[in-house]
């Protein structure tokens, strides 16, 4: 089926899921798949916010806290659109995102956009990944590894690229690098169509986020040592290994500073 399937993993997302779904519905997707990862039924949660739409589908991992990668893989497995777009339950899309990215993804295999980092409590923009503008830039693996803001590519479903289910943090980095490994440089719109919302207590911004990051980096390095993480290009494998070592050092410095107040 031609169209975009938006997959939203949901873990204790009752406070933000309606906002995320509403932002996706405004994109005119073929379907939105909400994958519960906490045994919650999000259909009535959305209905209470007036979000009743035939394009909404619901699935569950059947577990609590299995992880976003497992939820995304499940959503992709049942998706029907030719393009899959990923949206976290506490983030949101801006109008025009899918219209801009879907044609690029069909042509190139995957495409992404500029990203705004926003304080969820105040709505204040903290940073933008790239200086906003018009047009499209080309990004390669080296350029991607130099970024520090999560990017979510829209991808051709026929690529059948899966998320690493043993990663709770950094799963987006590994997934995106596999796109570069398989497809080469990819297009990124300079216009920011995606809000990455910073929320205290989330998996990336909780008191134990440094420990979880350390664990994730360890899993990545183990994969690299055992099977090269499945990368076919040695230069991407080497760049990824070097970047993880830098991230480990930075994460430890951050954790020490955080503990020192």
Tab-separated table of C-alpha atoms in Angstrom:
chain	number	residue	atom	x	y	z
A	1	UNK	CA	0.000	0.000	0.000
A	2	UNK	CA	1.368	3.414	-0.927
A	3	UNK	CA	1.398	5.754	2.034
A	4	UNK	CA	3.195	6.313	5.316
A	5	UNK	CA	2.780	4.146	8.400
A	6	UNK	CA	3.656	6.070	11.569
A	7	UNK	CA	4.803	3.769	14.381
A	8	UNK	CA	4.627	5.082	17.965
A	9	UNK	CA	5.991	2.945	20.834
A	10	UNK	CA	4.148	3.825	24.037
A	11	UNK	CA	5.463	3.225	27.545
A	12	UNK	CA	3.660	5.066	30.359
A	13	UNK	CA	2.747	7.656	27.754
A	14	UNK	CA	-0.720	8.637	28.946
A	15	UNK	CA	0.314	12.275	29.414
A	16	UNK	CA	1.810	12.794	25.955
A	17	UNK	CA	0.383	10.191	23.559
A	18	UNK	CA	-2.566	12.346	22.441
A	19	UNK	CA	-0.253	15.197	21.440
A	20	UNK	CA	1.989	12.854	19.457
A	21	UNK	CA	-0.918	11.132	17.696
A	22	UNK	CA	-2.624	14.440	16.873
A	23	UNK	CA	0.588	15.757	15.311
A	24	UNK	CA	0.841	12.604	13.194
A	25	UNK	CA	-2.800	12.682	12.118
A	26	UNK	CA	-2.285	16.185	10.752
A	27	UNK	CA	0.256	14.648	8.339
A	28	UNK	CA	-2.443	12.591	6.553
A	29	UNK	CA	-0.671	9.236	7.059
A	30	UNK	CA	-2.003	5.947	5.744
A	31	UNK	CA	-2.102	4.657	9.333
A	32	UNK	CA	-0.781	5.263	12.827
A	33	UNK	CA	0.235	2.206	14.837
A	34	UNK	CA	0.431	2.732	18.601
A	35	UNK	CA	2.380	-0.125	20.175
A	36	UNK	CA	1.766	-0.407	23.904
A	37	UNK	CA	4.802	-1.531	25.888
A	38	UNK	CA	3.176	-1.266	29.300
A	39	UNK	CA	0.024	-3.397	28.912
A	40	UNK	CA	-2.066	-0.210	28.693
A	41	UNK	CA	-4.967	0.235	26.283
A	42	UNK	CA	-4.315	3.604	24.659
A	43	UNK	CA	-7.491	3.620	22.551
A	44	UNK	CA	-9.693	5.036	25.342
A	45	UNK	CA	-6.938	7.483	26.322
A	46	UNK	CA	-6.986	8.879	22.786
A	47	UNK	CA	-10.777	8.748	22.553
A	48	UNK	CA	-11.095	10.946	25.643
A	49	UNK	CA	-9.065	13.553	23.736
A	50	UNK	CA	-11.389	13.299	20.752
A	51	UNK	CA	-8.935	11.249	18.712
A	52	UNK	CA	-11.097	8.662	17.005
A	53	UNK	CA	-9.878	7.833	13.523
A	54	UNK	CA	-10.074	4.773	11.307
A	55	UNK	CA	-6.370	5.093	10.574
A	56	UNK	CA	-5.493	4.410	14.218
A	57	UNK	CA	-4.348	0.869	14.943
A	58	UNK	CA	-3.264	-0.599	18.258
A	59	UNK	CA	-0.839	-3.380	19.139
A	60	UNK	CA	1.022	-4.494	22.242
A	61	UNK	CA	4.342	-6.117	23.031
A	62	UNK	CA	2.516	-8.086	25.702
A	63	UNK	CA	5.127	-6.954	28.183
A	64	UNK	CA	5.997	-3.983	30.387
A	65	UNK	CA	9.172	-2.130	29.506
A	66	UNK	CA	10.351	-4.535	26.808
A	67	UNK	CA	11.920	-1.525	25.123
A	68	UNK	CA	11.198	0.815	22.217
A	69	UNK	CA	13.129	-1.316	19.715
A	70	UNK	CA	10.897	-4.330	20.323
A	71	UNK	CA	7.823	-2.101	19.992
A	72	UNK	CA	9.101	-0.540	16.766
A	73	UNK	CA	9.926	-3.915	15.224
A	74	UNK	CA	6.430	-5.127	16.061
A	75	UNK	CA	4.889	-2.015	14.534
A	76	UNK	CA	6.933	-2.410	11.363
A	77	UNK	CA	5.939	-6.076	11.095
A	78	UNK	CA	2.242	-5.188	10.885
A	79	UNK	CA	2.628	-1.903	8.957
A	80	UNK	CA	1.033	-1.698	5.522
A	81	UNK	CA	2.453	1.564	4.139
A	82	UNK	CA	5.402	1.549	1.768
A	83	UNK	CA	7.139	4.114	4.035
A	84	UNK	CA	7.554	3.803	7.812
A	85	UNK	CA	8.083	6.869	10.013
A	86	UNK	CA	9.037	6.578	13.676
A	87	UNK	CA	7.632	8.885	16.349
A	88	UNK	CA	8.300	8.656	20.085
A	89	UNK	CA	5.237	9.122	22.263
A	90	UNK	CA	6.596	12.291	23.903
A	91	UNK	CA	7.763	13.949	20.668
A	92	UNK	CA	5.776	15.513	17.835
A	93	UNK	CA	5.760	16.187	14.102
A	94	UNK	CA	5.246	19.588	12.516
A	95	UNK	CA	2.895	19.986	9.521
A	96	UNK	CA	4.421	18.965	6.223
A	97	UNK	CA	6.959	16.477	7.587
A	98	UNK	CA	5.676	13.355	5.864
A	99	UNK	CA	4.899	15.238	2.660
A	100	UNK	CA	8.531	16.396	2.563
A	101	UNK	CA	10.211	13.146	3.594
A	102	UNK	CA	8.111	10.439	1.917
A	103	UNK	CA	9.126	11.288	-1.700
A	104	UNK	CA	12.788	11.473	-0.674
A	105	UNK	CA	12.559	8.152	1.155
A	106	UNK	CA	10.901	6.472	-1.818
A	107	UNK	CA	13.661	7.743	-4.082
A	108	UNK	CA	16.678	7.202	-1.799
A	109	UNK	CA	15.506	4.546	0.646
A	110	UNK	CA	15.458	6.867	3.680
A	111	UNK	CA	15.316	10.562	4.542
A	112	UNK	CA	15.364	12.685	7.688
A	113	UNK	CA	14.794	16.267	8.759
A	114	UNK	CA	16.326	18.913	10.947
A	115	UNK	CA	15.330	18.554	14.617
A	116	UNK	CA	14.295	21.087	17.256
A	117	UNK	CA	15.220	20.236	20.857
A	118	UNK	CA	12.479	21.620	23.096
A	119	UNK	CA	12.061	21.796	26.869
A	120	UNK	CA	8.771	19.987	27.319
A	121	UNK	CA	7.859	21.811	30.518
A	122	UNK	CA	8.217	25.330	29.081
A	123	UNK	CA	8.031	24.847	25.310
A	124	UNK	CA	11.337	26.725	24.989
A	125	UNK	CA	13.607	25.717	22.121
A	126	UNK	CA	16.965	24.632	23.533
A	127	UNK	CA	18.749	24.075	20.244
A	128	UNK	CA	18.275	23.119	16.623
A	129	UNK	CA	20.384	20.330	15.176
A	130	UNK	CA	21.351	22.434	12.127
A	131	UNK	CA	20.756	26.100	11.293
A	132	UNK	CA	17.187	26.099	9.911
A	133	UNK	CA	16.704	26.849	6.243
A	134	UNK	CA	15.176	25.671	3.015
A	135	UNK	CA	16.370	22.889	0.786
A	136	UNK	CA	17.985	19.528	1.411
A	137	UNK	CA	21.508	18.627	2.544
A	138	UNK	CA	23.382	15.369	2.062
A	139	UNK	CA	24.550	13.570	5.196
A	140	UNK	CA	27.051	10.707	5.367
A	141	UNK	CA	27.889	8.381	8.247
A	142	UNK	CA	30.740	10.577	9.477
A	143	UNK	CA	28.487	13.629	9.544
A	144	UNK	CA	25.806	11.682	11.363
A	145	UNK	CA	28.230	10.496	14.053
A	146	UNK	CA	29.166	14.138	14.704
A	147	UNK	CA	25.566	14.962	15.711
A	148	UNK	CA	24.274	14.874	19.272
A	149	UNK	CA	20.503	15.057	18.729
A	150	UNK	CA	18.372	11.972	17.951
A	151	UNK	CA	17.300	11.766	14.302
A	152	UNK	CA	14.401	9.652	13.060
A	153	UNK	CA	14.579	8.676	9.404
A	154	UNK	CA	11.531	7.834	7.329
A	155	UNK	CA	12.405	4.584	5.553
A	156	UNK	CA	11.175	2.317	2.805
A	157	UNK	CA	9.503	-0.615	4.542
A	158	UNK	CA	10.892	-2.974	1.895
A	159	UNK	CA	14.368	-2.443	3.393
A	160	UNK	CA	13.131	-4.560	6.325
A	161	UNK	CA	15.724	-2.962	8.586
A	162	UNK	CA	15.208	-4.001	12.202
A	163	UNK	CA	16.002	-2.226	15.444
A	164	UNK	CA	18.424	-3.817	17.924
A	165	UNK	CA	16.215	-5.211	20.647
A	166	UNK	CA	18.962	-5.477	23.272
A	167	UNK	CA	19.584	-1.714	23.179
A	168	UNK	CA	17.479	0.551	25.404
A	169	UNK	CA	19.586	3.666	24.722
A	170	UNK	CA	21.456	4.472	21.538
A	171	UNK	CA	19.260	2.181	19.456
A	172	UNK	CA	18.599	5.044	17.033
A	173	UNK	CA	22.335	5.505	16.404
A	174	UNK	CA	22.854	1.849	15.502
A	175	UNK	CA	19.716	1.783	13.342
A	176	UNK	CA	20.634	4.939	11.443
A	177	UNK	CA	24.196	3.789	10.843
A	178	UNK	CA	22.842	0.628	9.235
A	179	UNK	CA	20.941	2.885	6.849
A	180	UNK	CA	24.164	4.672	5.888
A	181	UNK	CA	25.988	1.352	5.645
A	182	UNK	CA	23.400	0.023	3.229
A	183	UNK	CA	22.405	3.159	1.310
A	184	UNK	CA	25.319	5.597	1.482
A	185	UNK	CA	24.762	9.360	2.017
A	186	UNK	CA	21.143	10.316	2.695
A	187	UNK	CA	19.022	13.470	2.314
A	188	UNK	CA	18.115	15.642	5.303
A	189	UNK	CA	15.787	18.633	5.034
A	190	UNK	CA	17.120	21.827	6.598
A	191	UNK	CA	13.636	22.710	7.775
A	192	UNK	CA	12.958	21.274	11.258
A	193	UNK	CA	9.777	19.199	11.086
A	194	UNK	CA	10.379	17.199	14.271
A	195	UNK	CA	10.397	18.233	17.930
A	196	UNK	CA	12.583	16.179	20.251
A	197	UNK	CA	11.080	16.970	23.657
A	198	UNK	CA	13.311	16.933	26.734
A	199	UNK	CA	11.339	15.596	29.696
A	200	UNK	CA	12.707	15.051	33.193
A	201	UNK	CA	12.275	11.432	34.192
A	202	UNK	CA	12.333	10.075	30.649
A	203	UNK	CA	14.723	7.243	29.805
A	204	UNK	CA	17.254	9.727	28.390
A	205	UNK	CA	16.876	12.329	31.133
A	206	UNK	CA	16.355	10.400	34.362
A	207	UNK	CA	18.661	10.063	37.337
A	208	UNK	CA	19.900	6.710	36.016
A	209	UNK	CA	20.313	7.799	32.395
A	210	UNK	CA	24.128	7.798	32.617
A	211	UNK	CA	24.140	4.218	33.905
A	212	UNK	CA	21.755	3.128	31.152
A	213	UNK	CA	23.899	4.889	28.556
A	214	UNK	CA	27.008	3.118	29.877
A	215	UNK	CA	25.210	-0.205	29.571
A	216	UNK	CA	24.106	0.610	26.031
A	217	UNK	CA	27.610	1.593	24.946
A	218	UNK	CA	28.890	-1.699	26.363
A	219	UNK	CA	26.352	-3.662	24.324
A	220	UNK	CA	27.372	-1.780	21.173
A	221	UNK	CA	31.080	-2.448	21.688
A	222	UNK	CA	30.379	-6.111	22.360
A	223	UNK	CA	28.445	-6.374	19.106
A	224	UNK	CA	31.268	-4.642	17.254
A	225	UNK	CA	33.797	-7.114	18.659
A	226	UNK	CA	31.649	-10.164	17.990
A	227	UNK	CA	30.023	-9.515	14.632
A	228	UNK	CA	30.944	-5.982	13.554
A	229	UNK	CA	27.351	-4.962	14.303
A	230	UNK	CA	26.473	-6.286	10.867
A	231	UNK	CA	28.124	-3.360	9.091
A	232	UNK	CA	29.524	-4.189	5.664
A	233	UNK	CA	31.718	-1.081	5.398
A	234	UNK	CA	34.849	-1.262	7.524
A	235	UNK	CA	35.139	2.530	7.696
A	236	UNK	CA	31.698	2.808	9.281
A	237	UNK	CA	32.572	0.048	11.730
A	238	UNK	CA	35.785	1.831	12.729
A	239	UNK	CA	34.113	5.253	13.002
A	240	UNK	CA	31.324	3.799	15.126
A	241	UNK	CA	33.796	2.128	17.498
A	242	UNK	CA	35.777	5.361	17.906
A	243	UNK	CA	32.618	7.403	18.471
A	244	UNK	CA	31.399	5.013	21.176
A	245	UNK	CA	34.689	5.330	23.035
A	246	UNK	CA	34.336	9.126	22.928
A	247	UNK	CA	30.739	8.847	24.141
A	248	UNK	CA	31.768	6.598	27.030
A	249	UNK	CA	34.360	9.133	28.173
A	250	UNK	CA	31.915	12.025	27.851
A	251	UNK	CA	29.164	10.098	29.633
A	252	UNK	CA	31.456	9.352	32.564
A	253	UNK	CA	32.484	13.011	32.807
A	254	UNK	CA	28.817	14.019	32.742
A	255	UNK	CA	27.898	11.486	35.427
A	256	UNK	CA	30.724	12.661	37.685
A	257	UNK	CA	29.709	16.298	37.275
A	258	UNK	CA	26.056	15.439	37.886
A	259	UNK	CA	26.892	13.566	41.090
A	260	UNK	CA	29.030	16.490	42.240
A	261	UNK	CA	26.080	18.816	41.797
